[in-house]
Amino acid sequence: MKEYGKEIISCLLALVIAGGAIWFFTRSLQAERDNEPADLYELIPSDPAMIIRVNRIEMFNEQLEKFPILHNSVLKEIPEIYFSLLRHQPKMQQVQISLHPQGVLFAATIHPKQQKELKKKILPALFPAYAPVIQEKYGIPVYYLSEPTNSFFGYFEIEGGWIGSYSRKLLEETLRQYITGKGHPGIPAVTIRNAMDANSPVNLLIKKEDLGIIEKPGLSLADEVPWMGSDLLFTKNNMCLFTVFSPAFAPSYSPDSIAFILTEKISREFPSHSFSYQLEAEGDHYYYTGCISIPTEDPAQDHHTQNEHAEEVAGPTPHEDLSGDSCE
């Protein structure tokens, strides 16, 4: 009888241990899913004109204070609340801001704890006037926050992601995109995304037609590379744009013509600042680096910086490290 009792106890212990192992394994899988970042490119619902990827948020916040001219150029169409979100929640893993005809979309990869902090602390402080209005769409709660100007900022949460916009239409299109799981055909190809440096503080993706590069009709390669991907880098007194392109990017344009167009575009964005660029070739790839010199308060330092500008910010060659650490 005692032997039989021991067998029962052993079986119960084995069941408890097995059940605990299964529970622990399930919780580990769930935690892994919760920490898995969302693919922000797949959330883009329509054809954007520009995509801004912020990879190093704390550094980007620092550079925004150092180079306020950014607010009057490439960032001028972005609502101020988006920058407030970056300042108040700098631990977001990555932020993607896309500009659409319907409005501007803010999407971030974020940990569940940071989602909770946004909802409970940061957003109530940024929108203190009224409690959020909650509407369910496709089974997911969408929160609308009101401003005194009678405008509404909406957002919703997904596993590993947080999406917001002032455009209700754009927000609902993004939510539908997430539910269907089908990427929009207009988003940049994987090869273009991978060509940019993920360690750069900021990646910029711009439609080549918005740069003024218009292909002649009938060219077979004309529609294969509709985007130009570039990295925004920062040195002590310079802000630089680095990009790589091949002849397939714009078959009817010479590399020098593309470099001239980029230079003209950047110079128009920053008309009050000195600008220089360098174009290098290796094989069938061309490496463009264009830098804006930001004056200091010391005229002697300004003169020294201007004289050595071309050498200092000539830009990374194909064999150099392109990480943000190299441009601090």
Coordinates of C-alpha atoms in Angstrom, one line a residue:
M1 CA 0.0 0.0 0.0
K2 CA 2.9 2.3 0.9
E3 CA 4.5 1.6 -2.4
Y4 CA 1.3 2.5 -4.2
G5 CA 1.1 5.8 -2.3
K6 CA 4.6 6.6 -3.3
E7 CA 3.8 6.0 -7.0
I8 CA 0.8 8.3 -6.8
I9 CA 2.9 11.1 -5.1
S10 CA 5.6 10.6 -7.8
C11 CA 3.1 10.9 -10.6
L12 CA 1.6 14.0 -9.1
L13 CA 5.0 15.6 -8.7
A14 CA 5.9 14.7 -12.3
L15 CA 2.6 16.3 -13.4
V16 CA 3.3 19.5 -11.4
I17 CA 6.9 19.8 -12.8
A18 CA 5.7 19.1 -16.4
G19 CA 2.9 21.7 -16.0
G20 CA 5.3 24.2 -14.6
A21 CA 7.7 23.7 -17.5
I22 CA 4.9 24.1 -20.0
W23 CA 3.7 27.3 -18.2
F24 CA 7.2 28.7 -18.2
F25 CA 7.7 27.9 -21.8
T26 CA 4.4 29.5 -22.8
R27 CA 5.1 32.6 -20.8
S28 CA 8.6 32.9 -22.4
L29 CA 7.1 32.6 -25.9
Q30 CA 4.5 35.3 -25.1
A31 CA 7.2 37.6 -23.6
E32 CA 9.3 37.1 -26.8
R33 CA 6.3 38.0 -28.9
D34 CA 5.6 41.1 -26.8
N35 CA 9.3 42.2 -27.2
E36 CA 9.4 41.5 -30.9
P37 CA 9.4 44.9 -32.7
A38 CA 6.8 45.6 -35.3
D39 CA 7.9 46.0 -39.0
L40 CA 7.2 49.7 -39.4
Y41 CA 7.5 49.6 -43.2
E42 CA 4.7 47.1 -43.4
L43 CA 2.4 49.6 -41.5
I44 CA 2.7 52.3 -44.2
P45 CA -0.8 52.3 -45.7
S46 CA -0.4 54.5 -48.8
D47 CA 2.3 56.0 -51.1
P48 CA 4.3 58.5 -48.9
A49 CA 6.3 61.4 -50.3
M50 CA 9.0 61.0 -47.6
I51 CA 9.9 58.6 -44.9
I52 CA 12.1 59.7 -41.9
R53 CA 13.5 56.8 -39.8
V54 CA 14.9 57.8 -36.4
N55 CA 17.2 55.1 -35.2
R56 CA 19.0 56.8 -32.3
I57 CA 16.3 58.9 -30.6
E58 CA 18.4 60.5 -27.8
M59 CA 21.1 61.6 -30.2
F60 CA 18.4 62.9 -32.6
N61 CA 16.9 65.0 -29.8
E62 CA 20.3 66.4 -29.0
Q63 CA 21.0 67.3 -32.6
L64 CA 17.5 69.0 -32.9
E65 CA 18.6 71.4 -30.2
K66 CA 22.0 71.9 -31.8
F67 CA 20.6 72.3 -35.3
P68 CA 17.2 74.1 -35.0
I69 CA 17.3 74.9 -38.7
L70 CA 16.1 71.3 -39.3
H71 CA 12.6 72.4 -38.1
N72 CA 12.5 74.9 -41.0
S73 CA 13.5 72.4 -43.7
V74 CA 13.0 68.7 -44.0
L75 CA 11.0 68.6 -40.7
K76 CA 8.8 71.6 -41.3
E77 CA 5.7 69.5 -42.1
I78 CA 5.9 67.4 -38.9
P79 CA 3.6 68.5 -36.1
E80 CA 5.3 69.6 -32.9
I81 CA 3.6 67.0 -30.8
Y82 CA 5.7 64.3 -32.6
F83 CA 8.9 65.9 -31.3
S84 CA 7.3 66.1 -27.8
L85 CA 6.8 62.4 -28.0
L86 CA 10.4 61.8 -28.9
R87 CA 11.6 64.0 -26.0
H88 CA 9.3 62.5 -23.4
Q89 CA 9.8 58.9 -24.5
P90 CA 13.4 58.6 -25.9
K91 CA 13.6 54.9 -25.1
M92 CA 11.4 53.9 -28.0
Q93 CA 13.4 51.5 -30.1
Q94 CA 12.8 53.2 -33.5
V95 CA 10.5 55.8 -34.9
Q96 CA 9.2 56.2 -38.4
I97 CA 7.5 59.3 -39.6
S98 CA 6.0 59.2 -43.0
L99 CA 4.5 62.1 -45.0
H100 CA 1.3 61.4 -46.9
P101 CA -1.3 63.5 -48.8
Q102 CA -3.8 62.6 -46.0
G103 CA -1.4 63.7 -43.2
V104 CA 1.7 62.7 -41.2
L105 CA 2.0 59.3 -39.6
F106 CA 4.0 58.6 -36.5
A107 CA 4.9 54.9 -35.9
A108 CA 7.2 53.5 -33.3
T109 CA 8.6 50.1 -32.1
I110 CA 8.1 50.1 -28.4
H111 CA 8.1 47.9 -25.3
P112 CA 4.8 47.2 -23.5
K113 CA 6.0 49.1 -20.5
Q114 CA 6.7 52.1 -22.6
Q115 CA 3.2 51.8 -24.1
K116 CA 1.7 51.9 -20.7
E117 CA 3.9 54.9 -19.7
L118 CA 2.7 56.8 -22.8
K119 CA -0.9 56.1 -22.1
K120 CA -0.9 56.7 -18.3
K121 CA 1.6 59.5 -17.9
I122 CA 2.9 61.2 -21.0
L123 CA -0.2 61.6 -23.2
P124 CA -2.4 62.9 -20.3
A125 CA 0.3 65.5 -19.7
L126 CA 0.5 66.5 -23.4
F127 CA -3.3 66.6 -23.8
P128 CA -4.7 67.6 -20.4
A129 CA -7.9 69.3 -21.5
Y130 CA -10.2 66.3 -22.0
A131 CA -10.3 62.6 -21.4
P132 CA -9.6 60.5 -24.5
V133 CA -12.5 59.3 -26.6
I134 CA -12.2 55.6 -27.4
Q135 CA -13.6 54.0 -30.5
E136 CA -13.1 50.5 -31.6
K137 CA -12.1 49.8 -35.1
Y138 CA -11.5 46.2 -36.5
G139 CA -11.6 45.0 -32.9
I140 CA -8.8 47.4 -31.7
P141 CA -9.3 50.4 -29.5
V142 CA -8.4 53.8 -31.1
Y143 CA -7.9 56.7 -28.7
Y144 CA -8.7 60.3 -29.8
L145 CA -7.2 63.1 -27.7
S146 CA -8.6 66.6 -28.1
E147 CA -6.7 69.9 -28.2
P148 CA -8.1 73.4 -27.4
T149 CA -7.9 74.1 -31.1
N150 CA -10.6 71.4 -31.7
S151 CA -8.1 69.2 -33.5
F152 CA -7.8 65.5 -32.5
F153 CA -4.8 63.4 -32.3
G154 CA -5.5 59.7 -32.6
Y155 CA -3.5 56.6 -31.8
F156 CA -3.7 52.8 -31.4
E157 CA -1.5 50.1 -29.9
I158 CA -0.3 46.8 -31.4
E159 CA 2.1 44.2 -30.2
G160 CA 5.5 45.9 -30.2
G161 CA 4.2 49.0 -31.9
W162 CA 2.5 52.4 -31.3
I163 CA 0.9 54.4 -34.2
G164 CA -0.5 58.0 -34.1
S165 CA -1.7 60.7 -36.4
Y166 CA -3.8 63.9 -36.6
S167 CA -5.4 62.4 -39.7
R168 CA -8.3 60.0 -38.8
K169 CA -8.4 58.7 -42.3
L170 CA -4.7 57.9 -42.3
L171 CA -4.9 56.3 -38.9
E172 CA -7.8 54.0 -40.0
E173 CA -6.0 53.1 -43.3
T174 CA -2.9 52.1 -41.2
L175 CA -5.0 50.0 -38.9
R176 CA -6.6 48.2 -41.8
Q177 CA -3.1 47.7 -43.3
Y178 CA -2.1 46.1 -40.0
I179 CA -5.2 43.8 -39.9
T180 CA -4.8 42.6 -43.5
G181 CA -1.0 42.2 -43.1
K182 CA -0.3 43.1 -46.8
G183 CA 2.4 45.6 -47.4
H184 CA 1.7 48.5 -49.7
P185 CA 3.4 48.2 -53.1
G186 CA 4.6 51.8 -52.9
I187 CA 7.0 51.3 -49.9
P188 CA 10.7 51.2 -50.6
A189 CA 12.2 47.8 -51.6
V190 CA 14.2 45.8 -49.1
T191 CA 17.4 46.4 -51.0
I192 CA 17.0 50.2 -50.6
R193 CA 16.2 49.8 -46.9
N194 CA 19.2 47.6 -46.3
A195 CA 21.5 50.0 -48.2
M196 CA 21.0 52.6 -45.4
D197 CA 23.0 52.6 -42.2
A198 CA 20.8 51.4 -39.3
N199 CA 23.3 52.9 -36.8
S200 CA 22.9 56.4 -38.3
P201 CA 20.8 58.7 -36.1
V202 CA 18.4 59.3 -39.0
N203 CA 17.6 57.7 -42.4
L204 CA 15.8 59.7 -45.0
L205 CA 13.9 58.1 -47.9
I206 CA 12.8 60.5 -50.6
K207 CA 10.9 59.9 -53.9
K208 CA 13.3 60.7 -56.8
E209 CA 10.5 62.5 -58.5
D210 CA 10.3 64.9 -55.5
L211 CA 14.0 65.5 -56.0
G212 CA 13.3 66.6 -59.6
I213 CA 14.6 63.5 -61.2
I214 CA 12.1 62.7 -63.9
E215 CA 12.9 59.8 -66.2
K216 CA 12.2 59.7 -69.9
P217 CA 9.3 57.4 -70.9
G218 CA 10.1 54.0 -72.2
L219 CA 13.2 53.2 -70.1
S220 CA 12.9 49.7 -68.7
L221 CA 14.8 50.6 -65.5
A222 CA 13.0 53.8 -64.8
D223 CA 10.5 52.4 -62.3
E224 CA 12.7 49.9 -60.6
V225 CA 14.3 52.4 -58.1
P226 CA 11.8 55.1 -57.3
W227 CA 13.4 55.9 -53.9
M228 CA 16.7 57.4 -52.8
G229 CA 17.8 56.2 -49.3
S230 CA 20.2 58.3 -47.4
D231 CA 21.8 58.8 -43.9
L232 CA 21.7 62.0 -41.9
L233 CA 25.0 62.3 -40.0
F234 CA 26.3 64.9 -37.6
T235 CA 29.8 66.2 -36.8
K236 CA 30.8 69.0 -34.4
N237 CA 29.8 71.9 -36.7
N238 CA 28.4 70.1 -39.7
M239 CA 25.2 68.2 -40.7
C240 CA 25.8 65.8 -43.5
L241 CA 23.7 63.7 -45.9
F242 CA 25.3 60.5 -47.2
T243 CA 23.8 58.4 -50.0
V244 CA 24.8 55.6 -52.4
F245 CA 23.3 55.2 -55.8
S246 CA 24.0 53.2 -59.0
P247 CA 23.3 53.9 -62.7
A248 CA 20.0 52.0 -62.3
F249 CA 18.7 54.7 -60.0
A250 CA 18.2 57.1 -62.8
P251 CA 19.4 55.7 -66.1
S252 CA 18.9 58.9 -68.1
Y253 CA 21.0 60.9 -65.7
S254 CA 24.8 61.0 -65.3
P255 CA 26.2 60.6 -61.7
D256 CA 27.4 64.2 -61.9
S257 CA 23.9 65.4 -62.8
I258 CA 22.4 63.5 -59.9
A259 CA 25.0 65.0 -57.5
F260 CA 24.2 68.5 -58.9
I261 CA 20.5 68.0 -58.4
L262 CA 21.0 66.8 -54.8
T263 CA 23.3 69.8 -54.1
E264 CA 20.8 72.2 -55.5
K265 CA 17.9 70.7 -53.5
I266 CA 19.9 70.8 -50.2
S267 CA 21.2 74.4 -50.9
R268 CA 17.6 75.6 -51.4
E269 CA 16.6 74.0 -48.1
F270 CA 19.4 75.8 -46.3
P271 CA 20.0 79.0 -48.2
S272 CA 21.8 80.9 -45.4
H273 CA 24.4 78.2 -44.7
S274 CA 27.6 77.3 -46.6
F275 CA 27.4 73.9 -48.3
S276 CA 30.0 71.6 -49.9
Y277 CA 29.8 68.1 -51.4
Q278 CA 31.9 65.2 -52.6
L279 CA 31.2 62.5 -55.1
E280 CA 33.2 59.3 -55.2
A281 CA 33.0 56.2 -57.4
E282 CA 33.8 52.6 -56.8
G283 CA 32.7 50.1 -59.4
D284 CA 29.2 50.8 -60.5
H285 CA 28.3 52.6 -57.2
Y286 CA 28.6 56.3 -56.5
Y287 CA 29.0 57.8 -53.0
Y288 CA 27.6 61.3 -52.4
T289 CA 28.3 63.3 -49.2
G290 CA 26.9 66.8 -48.9
C291 CA 27.5 68.8 -45.7
I292 CA 26.1 72.1 -44.3
S293 CA 28.4 74.1 -42.2
I294 CA 26.9 75.6 -39.1
P295 CA 28.6 78.8 -37.9
T296 CA 30.0 79.0 -34.4
E297 CA 30.3 82.1 -32.2
D298 CA 34.0 82.2 -32.7
P299 CA 34.9 83.8 -36.1
A300 CA 38.4 82.2 -36.0
Q301 CA 36.8 78.8 -35.5
D302 CA 34.4 79.5 -38.4
H303 CA 37.4 80.3 -40.7
H304 CA 39.3 77.2 -39.6
T305 CA 36.2 75.0 -40.1
Q306 CA 35.5 76.4 -43.6
N307 CA 39.1 75.9 -44.8
E308 CA 39.2 72.3 -43.6
H309 CA 35.5 71.5 -44.4
A310 CA 36.1 69.5 -47.5
E311 CA 38.8 67.3 -45.9
E312 CA 36.9 66.8 -42.6
V313 CA 33.5 65.9 -43.9
A314 CA 34.5 64.3 -47.2
G315 CA 32.2 61.5 -46.1
P316 CA 32.8 57.8 -45.5
T317 CA 34.4 55.9 -48.3
P318 CA 33.0 52.5 -49.3
H319 CA 35.4 50.9 -46.8
E320 CA 34.8 53.1 -43.8
D321 CA 32.5 52.6 -40.8
L322 CA 29.3 54.4 -41.4
S323 CA 27.9 54.1 -37.9
G324 CA 26.7 57.2 -36.0
D325 CA 29.6 56.8 -33.6
S326 CA 31.9 57.9 -36.3
C327 CA 30.2 61.3 -36.6
E328 CA 29.9 62.4 -33.1

